[in-house]
Coordinates of C-alpha atoms and ligand atoms in Angstrom, one line a residue:
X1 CA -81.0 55.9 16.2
X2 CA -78.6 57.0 19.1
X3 CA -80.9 55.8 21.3
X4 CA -80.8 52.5 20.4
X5 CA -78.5 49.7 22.1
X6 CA -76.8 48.3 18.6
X7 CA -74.9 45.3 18.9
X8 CA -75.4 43.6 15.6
X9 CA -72.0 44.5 14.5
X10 CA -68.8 46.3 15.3
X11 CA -69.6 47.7 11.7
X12 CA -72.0 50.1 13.1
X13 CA -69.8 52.3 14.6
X14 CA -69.2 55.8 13.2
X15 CA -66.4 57.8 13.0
X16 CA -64.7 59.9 15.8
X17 CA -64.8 63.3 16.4
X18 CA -60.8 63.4 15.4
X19 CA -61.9 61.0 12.6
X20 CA -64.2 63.8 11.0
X21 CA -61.9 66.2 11.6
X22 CA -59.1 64.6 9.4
X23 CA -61.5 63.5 6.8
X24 CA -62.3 67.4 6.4
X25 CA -58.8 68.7 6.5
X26 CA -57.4 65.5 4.3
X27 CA -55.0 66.1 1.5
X28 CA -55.9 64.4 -1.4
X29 CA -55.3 64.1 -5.1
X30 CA -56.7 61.4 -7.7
X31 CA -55.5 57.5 -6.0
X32 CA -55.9 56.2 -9.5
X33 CA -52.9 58.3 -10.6
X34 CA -51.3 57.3 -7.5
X35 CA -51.5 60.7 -6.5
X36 CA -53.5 60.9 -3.3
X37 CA -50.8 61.6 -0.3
X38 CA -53.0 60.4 2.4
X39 CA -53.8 57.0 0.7
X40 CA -50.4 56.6 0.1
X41 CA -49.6 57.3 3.5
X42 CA -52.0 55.0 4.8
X43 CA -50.7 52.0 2.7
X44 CA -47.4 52.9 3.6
X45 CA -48.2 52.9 7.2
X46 CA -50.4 49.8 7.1
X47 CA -47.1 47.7 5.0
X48 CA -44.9 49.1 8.0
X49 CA -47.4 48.0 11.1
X50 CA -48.0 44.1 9.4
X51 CA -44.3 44.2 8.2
X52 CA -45.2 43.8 4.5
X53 CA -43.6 45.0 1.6
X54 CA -46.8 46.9 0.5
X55 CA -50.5 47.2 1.3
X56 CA -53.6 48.2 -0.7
X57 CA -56.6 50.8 0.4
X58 CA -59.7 48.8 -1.3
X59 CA -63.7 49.7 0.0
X60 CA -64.6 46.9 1.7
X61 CA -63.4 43.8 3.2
X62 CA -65.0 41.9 0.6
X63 CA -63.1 43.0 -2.1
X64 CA -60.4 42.8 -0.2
X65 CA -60.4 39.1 -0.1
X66 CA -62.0 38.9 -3.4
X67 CA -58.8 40.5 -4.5
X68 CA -56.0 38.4 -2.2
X69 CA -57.5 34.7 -3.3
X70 CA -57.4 36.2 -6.8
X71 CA -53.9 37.2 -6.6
X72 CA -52.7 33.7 -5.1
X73 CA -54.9 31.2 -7.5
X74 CA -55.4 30.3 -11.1
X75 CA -59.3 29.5 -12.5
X76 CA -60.0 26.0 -11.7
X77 CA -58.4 25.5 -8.7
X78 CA -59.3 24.7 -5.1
X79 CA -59.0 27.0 -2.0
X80 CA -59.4 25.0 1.7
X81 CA -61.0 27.1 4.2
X82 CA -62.6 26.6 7.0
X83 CA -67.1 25.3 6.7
X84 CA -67.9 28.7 8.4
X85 CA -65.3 31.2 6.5
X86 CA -66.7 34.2 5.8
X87 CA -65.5 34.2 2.4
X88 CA -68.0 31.4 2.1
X89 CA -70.9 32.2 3.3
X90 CA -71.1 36.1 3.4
X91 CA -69.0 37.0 0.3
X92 CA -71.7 36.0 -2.5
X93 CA -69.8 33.4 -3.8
X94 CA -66.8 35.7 -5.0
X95 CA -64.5 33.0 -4.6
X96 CA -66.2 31.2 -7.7
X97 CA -67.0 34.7 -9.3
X98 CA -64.2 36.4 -9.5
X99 CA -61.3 33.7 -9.1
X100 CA -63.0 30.6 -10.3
X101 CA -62.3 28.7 -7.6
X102 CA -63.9 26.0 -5.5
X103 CA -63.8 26.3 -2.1
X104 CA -62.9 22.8 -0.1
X105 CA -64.1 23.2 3.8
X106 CA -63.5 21.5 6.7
X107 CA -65.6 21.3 9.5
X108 CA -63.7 22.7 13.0
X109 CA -66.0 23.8 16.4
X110 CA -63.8 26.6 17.0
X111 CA -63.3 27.5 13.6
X112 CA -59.4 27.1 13.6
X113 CA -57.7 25.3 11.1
X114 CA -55.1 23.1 12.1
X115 CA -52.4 21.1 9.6
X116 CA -53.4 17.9 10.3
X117 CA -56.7 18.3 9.0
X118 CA -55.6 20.8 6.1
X119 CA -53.3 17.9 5.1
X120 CA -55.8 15.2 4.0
X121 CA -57.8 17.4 1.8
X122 CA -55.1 19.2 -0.1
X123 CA -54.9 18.2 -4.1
X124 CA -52.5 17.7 -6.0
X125 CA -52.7 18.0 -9.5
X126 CA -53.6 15.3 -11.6
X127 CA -55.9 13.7 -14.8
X128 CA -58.8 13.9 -11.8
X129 CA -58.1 16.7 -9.4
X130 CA -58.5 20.3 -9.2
X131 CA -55.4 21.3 -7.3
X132 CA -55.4 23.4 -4.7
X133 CA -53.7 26.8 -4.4
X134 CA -54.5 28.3 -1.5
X135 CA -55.2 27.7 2.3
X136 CA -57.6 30.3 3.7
X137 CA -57.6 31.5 7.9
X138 CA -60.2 33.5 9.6
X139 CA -58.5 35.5 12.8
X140 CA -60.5 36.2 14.8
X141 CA -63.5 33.8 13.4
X142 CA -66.5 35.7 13.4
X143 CA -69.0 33.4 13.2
X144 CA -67.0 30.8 15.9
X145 CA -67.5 33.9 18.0
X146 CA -64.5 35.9 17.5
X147 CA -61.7 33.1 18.1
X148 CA -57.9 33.5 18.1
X149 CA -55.6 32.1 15.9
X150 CA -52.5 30.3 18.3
X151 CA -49.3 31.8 16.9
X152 CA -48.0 28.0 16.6
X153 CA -50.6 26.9 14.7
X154 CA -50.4 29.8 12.0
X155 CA -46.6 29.4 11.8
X156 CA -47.4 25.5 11.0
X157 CA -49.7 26.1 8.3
X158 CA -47.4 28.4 6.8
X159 CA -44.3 26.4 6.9
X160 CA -46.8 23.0 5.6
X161 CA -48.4 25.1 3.3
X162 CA -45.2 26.9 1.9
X163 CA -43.3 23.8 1.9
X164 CA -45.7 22.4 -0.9
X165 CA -45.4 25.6 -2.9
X166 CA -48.9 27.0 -1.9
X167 CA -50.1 30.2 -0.1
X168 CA -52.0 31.1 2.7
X169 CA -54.0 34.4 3.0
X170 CA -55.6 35.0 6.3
X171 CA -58.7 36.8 6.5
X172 CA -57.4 39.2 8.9
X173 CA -61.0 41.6 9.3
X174 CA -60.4 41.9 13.2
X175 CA -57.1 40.6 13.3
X176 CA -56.4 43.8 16.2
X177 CA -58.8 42.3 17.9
X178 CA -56.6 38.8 18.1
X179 CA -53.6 40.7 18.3
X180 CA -54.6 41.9 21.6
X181 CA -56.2 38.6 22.8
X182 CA -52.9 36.7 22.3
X183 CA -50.8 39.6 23.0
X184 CA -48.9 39.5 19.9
X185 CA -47.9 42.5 17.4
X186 CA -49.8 42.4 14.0
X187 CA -46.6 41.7 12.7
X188 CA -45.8 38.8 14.4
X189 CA -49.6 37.4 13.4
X190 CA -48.7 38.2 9.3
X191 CA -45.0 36.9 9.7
X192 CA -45.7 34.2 8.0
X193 CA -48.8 34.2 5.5
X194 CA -48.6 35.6 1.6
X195 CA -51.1 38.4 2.6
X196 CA -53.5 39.8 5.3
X197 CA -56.8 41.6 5.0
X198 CA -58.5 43.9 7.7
X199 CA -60.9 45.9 8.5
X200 CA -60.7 49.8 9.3
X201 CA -64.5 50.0 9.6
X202 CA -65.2 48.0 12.2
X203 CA -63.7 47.9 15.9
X204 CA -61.4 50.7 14.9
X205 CA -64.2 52.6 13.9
X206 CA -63.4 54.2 10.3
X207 CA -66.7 54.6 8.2
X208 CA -65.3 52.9 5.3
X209 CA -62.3 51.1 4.1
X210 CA -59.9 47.8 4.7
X211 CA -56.7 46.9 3.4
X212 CA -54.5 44.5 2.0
X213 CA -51.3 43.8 3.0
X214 CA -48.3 41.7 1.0
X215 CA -45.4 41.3 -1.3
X216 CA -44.8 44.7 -3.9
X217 CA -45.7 41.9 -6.8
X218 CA -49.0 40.8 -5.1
X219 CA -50.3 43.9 -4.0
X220 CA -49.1 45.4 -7.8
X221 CA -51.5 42.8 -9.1
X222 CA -53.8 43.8 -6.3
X223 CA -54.5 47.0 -8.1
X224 CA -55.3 46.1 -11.1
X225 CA -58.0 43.9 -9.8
X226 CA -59.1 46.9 -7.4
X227 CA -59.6 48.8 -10.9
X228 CA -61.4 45.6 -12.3
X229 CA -63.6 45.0 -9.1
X230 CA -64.9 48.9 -9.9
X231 CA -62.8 49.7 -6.5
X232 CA -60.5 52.3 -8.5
X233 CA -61.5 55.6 -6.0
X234 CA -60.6 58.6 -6.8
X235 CA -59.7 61.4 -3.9
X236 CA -60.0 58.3 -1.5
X237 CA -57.6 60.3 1.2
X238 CA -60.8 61.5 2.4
X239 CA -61.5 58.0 4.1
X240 CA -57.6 57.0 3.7
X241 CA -57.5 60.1 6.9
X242 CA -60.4 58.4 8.8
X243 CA -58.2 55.5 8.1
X244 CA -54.9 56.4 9.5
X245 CA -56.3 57.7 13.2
X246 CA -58.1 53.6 13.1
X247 CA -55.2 52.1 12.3
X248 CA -52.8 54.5 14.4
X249 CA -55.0 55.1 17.3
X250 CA -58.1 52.2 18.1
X251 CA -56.5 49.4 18.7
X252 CA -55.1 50.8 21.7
X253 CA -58.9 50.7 22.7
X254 CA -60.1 47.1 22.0
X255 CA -59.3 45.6 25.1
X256 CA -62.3 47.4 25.8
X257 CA -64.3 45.8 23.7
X258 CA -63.1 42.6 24.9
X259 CA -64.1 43.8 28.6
X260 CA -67.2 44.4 27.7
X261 CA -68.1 41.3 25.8
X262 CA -66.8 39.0 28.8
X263 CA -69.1 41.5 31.5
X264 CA -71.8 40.7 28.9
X265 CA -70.7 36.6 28.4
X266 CA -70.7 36.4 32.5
X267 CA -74.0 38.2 32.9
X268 CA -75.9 36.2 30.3
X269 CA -74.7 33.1 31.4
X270 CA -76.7 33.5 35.2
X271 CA -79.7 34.0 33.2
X272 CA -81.7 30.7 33.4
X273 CA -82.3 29.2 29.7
X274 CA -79.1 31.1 28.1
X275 CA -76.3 29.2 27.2
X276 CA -73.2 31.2 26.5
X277 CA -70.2 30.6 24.7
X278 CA -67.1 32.4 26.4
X279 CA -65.8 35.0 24.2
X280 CA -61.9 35.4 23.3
X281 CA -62.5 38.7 22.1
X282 CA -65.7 41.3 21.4
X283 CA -67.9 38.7 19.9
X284 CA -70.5 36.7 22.2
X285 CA -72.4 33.7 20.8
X286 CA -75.2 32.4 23.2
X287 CA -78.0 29.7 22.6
X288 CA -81.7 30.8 23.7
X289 CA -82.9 27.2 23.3
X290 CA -83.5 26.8 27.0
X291 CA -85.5 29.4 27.3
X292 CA -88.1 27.9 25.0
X293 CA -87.9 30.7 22.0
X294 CA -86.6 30.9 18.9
X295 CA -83.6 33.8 18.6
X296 CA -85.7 35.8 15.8
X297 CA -88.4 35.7 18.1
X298 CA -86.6 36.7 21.2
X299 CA -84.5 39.4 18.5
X300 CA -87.9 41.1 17.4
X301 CA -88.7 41.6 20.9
X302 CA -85.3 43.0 22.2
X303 CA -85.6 45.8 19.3
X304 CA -88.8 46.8 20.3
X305 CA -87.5 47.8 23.8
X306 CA -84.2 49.6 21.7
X307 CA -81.7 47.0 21.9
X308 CA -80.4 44.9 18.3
X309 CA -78.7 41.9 18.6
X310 CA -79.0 39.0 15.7
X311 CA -80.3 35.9 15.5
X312 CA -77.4 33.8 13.6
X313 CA -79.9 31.8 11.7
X314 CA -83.2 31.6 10.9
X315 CA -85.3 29.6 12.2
X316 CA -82.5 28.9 15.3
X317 CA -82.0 29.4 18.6
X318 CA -78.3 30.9 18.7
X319 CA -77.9 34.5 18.3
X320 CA -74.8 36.9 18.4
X321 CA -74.1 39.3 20.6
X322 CA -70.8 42.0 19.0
X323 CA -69.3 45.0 21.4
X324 CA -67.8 47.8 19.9
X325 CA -66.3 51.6 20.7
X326 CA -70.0 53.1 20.3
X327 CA -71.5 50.6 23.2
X328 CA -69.8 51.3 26.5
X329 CA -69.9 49.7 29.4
X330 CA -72.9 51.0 30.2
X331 CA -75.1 50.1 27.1
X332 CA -74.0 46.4 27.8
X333 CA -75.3 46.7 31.2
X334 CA -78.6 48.0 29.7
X335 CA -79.0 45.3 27.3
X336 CA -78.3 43.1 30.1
X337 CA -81.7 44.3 31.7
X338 CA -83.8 44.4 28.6
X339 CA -82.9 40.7 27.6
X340 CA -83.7 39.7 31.5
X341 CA -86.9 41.9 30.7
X342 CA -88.0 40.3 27.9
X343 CA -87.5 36.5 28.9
X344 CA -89.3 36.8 32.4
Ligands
LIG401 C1 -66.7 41.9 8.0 C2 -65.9 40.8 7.6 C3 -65.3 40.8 6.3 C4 -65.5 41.9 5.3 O1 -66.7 42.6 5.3 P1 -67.1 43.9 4.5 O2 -68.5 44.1 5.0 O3 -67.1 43.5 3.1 O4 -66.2 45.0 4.8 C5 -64.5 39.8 5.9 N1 -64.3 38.8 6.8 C6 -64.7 38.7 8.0 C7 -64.4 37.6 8.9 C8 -65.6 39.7 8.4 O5 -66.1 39.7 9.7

């Protein structure tokens, strides 16, 4: 496995040394109680960083958004998000599931939302119309290749959005990563949204664990879904520990990542046939149309020479390239040569 070049995901990093240090040496007492010291810790820490009232320790991203766009919606309504969301096409439909909500998309290149277009599909209640509760952002966007969210245009939403009476809950899973692209404290990115979701497992490296962050009422309500969702842990502080050093230490780090992804963007695009998306942060789309093969095809063939990088759909010709703390400069350089390999 180590020798592999894996850059799938930034979910396939594993935890630091200092990471499996404090998971072994963690306090921890039964989270269902309320009783586990280094959950609460981390939630207290995580409320402080986003400047939230309070924040909620939850196994996996997914049921952390699961659990926001349940908090801020009724059955039967209607949340507006953008065509690529993630809580639409990699969330198994938990929106409808869980909330009983529709989801209402809109088309955007970059995968940024903006007010005007928000506007003209919100609904208002009436004898016809599912109303809409929510507005749902993605920052970064994954599958728009990791794009940042401009501070103006989030504080528009919000102020539209909040003006009508509705909320907006941004799927924050690498929102480090776009706090270091725009230069802008997490706080300043959640001033102005109902809640925030991230991910500890990914570029900051924990092996398990995002969190929610919001008002004491929504994140209250939070738990009792956590309980319902079957997310209800027990001696938790165990990853809460892992937790803490990601969310205290790694995103000093992720400029890194975004180094890495821009030596990889620049290399890939003088390769003849490769057309390459400039990344914002540590995710690199490029299109493999040129070259005359399909991305699966050109995918099988990287793994066999010990490099993984995803096709984004099947059958297509764009695949997706993701840097992370456990490929370092020199892995990217590596996978540099094998893909030049394996095309000529
Ligand atoms: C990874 C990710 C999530 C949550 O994923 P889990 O695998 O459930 O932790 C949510 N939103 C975005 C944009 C993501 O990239």
């Amino acid at each position: 496995m180590n020798d592999l070049i894996d850059l799938r995901s930034d979910t396939v990093t594993r935890p630091t040394p200092a990471m499996r240090r404090a998971m072994a040496e963690a306090e921890v007492g039964d989270d269902v109680y309320g009783e586990d010291p280094t959950v609460n810790c981390l939630e207290r820490r995580a409320a402080e960083i986003f400047g939230k009232e309070a924040a909620l320790f939850v196994p996996t991203g997914t049921m952390g958004n699961t659990i926001a766009i349940k908090i801020h919606t009724h059955h039967g309504q209607e949340v507006i998000c953008d065509a690529r969301a993630h809580i639409l096409d990699w969330e198994l439909s938990m929106t409808a599931w869980f909330s009983g909500c529709l989801v209402r998309t809109i088309e955007s290149p970059d995968g940024i939302l903006r007010w005007d277009r928000i506007r003209r599909c919100l609904r208002p209640a009436g004898p016809n119309n599912a109303p809409t509760a929510l507005i749902e952002i993605e920052n970064t966007h994954n599958m728009a290749g990791g794009t940042v969210y401009p501070i103006e245009i989030i504080r528009e939403i919000c102020a539209e959005t909040h003006h009508l009476g509705l909320k907006v809950h941004m799927d924050g899973a690498r929102v480090f990563n776009a706090s270091v692209a725009c230069g802008l404290p997490v706080h300043e990115i959640a001033r102005d949204v109902d809640s925030v979701m991230f991910c500890l497992s990914k570029g900051l490296g924990a092996p398990a664990g995002s969190m929610v962050v919001g008002t004491k009422e929504a994140i209250a309500l939070g738990r009792s879904y956590r309980k319902r969702l079957g997310g209800g842990m027990r001696q938790a502080g165990v990853l809460a520990a892992a937790g803490l050093i990601a969310l205290q230490e790694m995103p000093a780090r992720l400029h890194e990542d975004h180094t890495n992804a821009r030596f990889l963007a620049d290399s890939l695009a003088s390769i003849s046939g490769l057309n390459v998306t400039p990344p914002q942060t540590n995710i690199v789309i490029f299109d493999v149309g040129g070259t005359g093969h399909a991305a699966p095809d050109i995918s099988r063939r990287l793994k066999e020479r010990g490099v993984l990088i995803n096709p984004v759909n099947t059958p297509g010709t764009t695949m997706r390239a993701v840097t992370h703390y456990d490929a370092p400069r020199a892995a990217c350089e590596h996978a540099v040569e094998v893909i030049l390999s394996v095309l000529h």
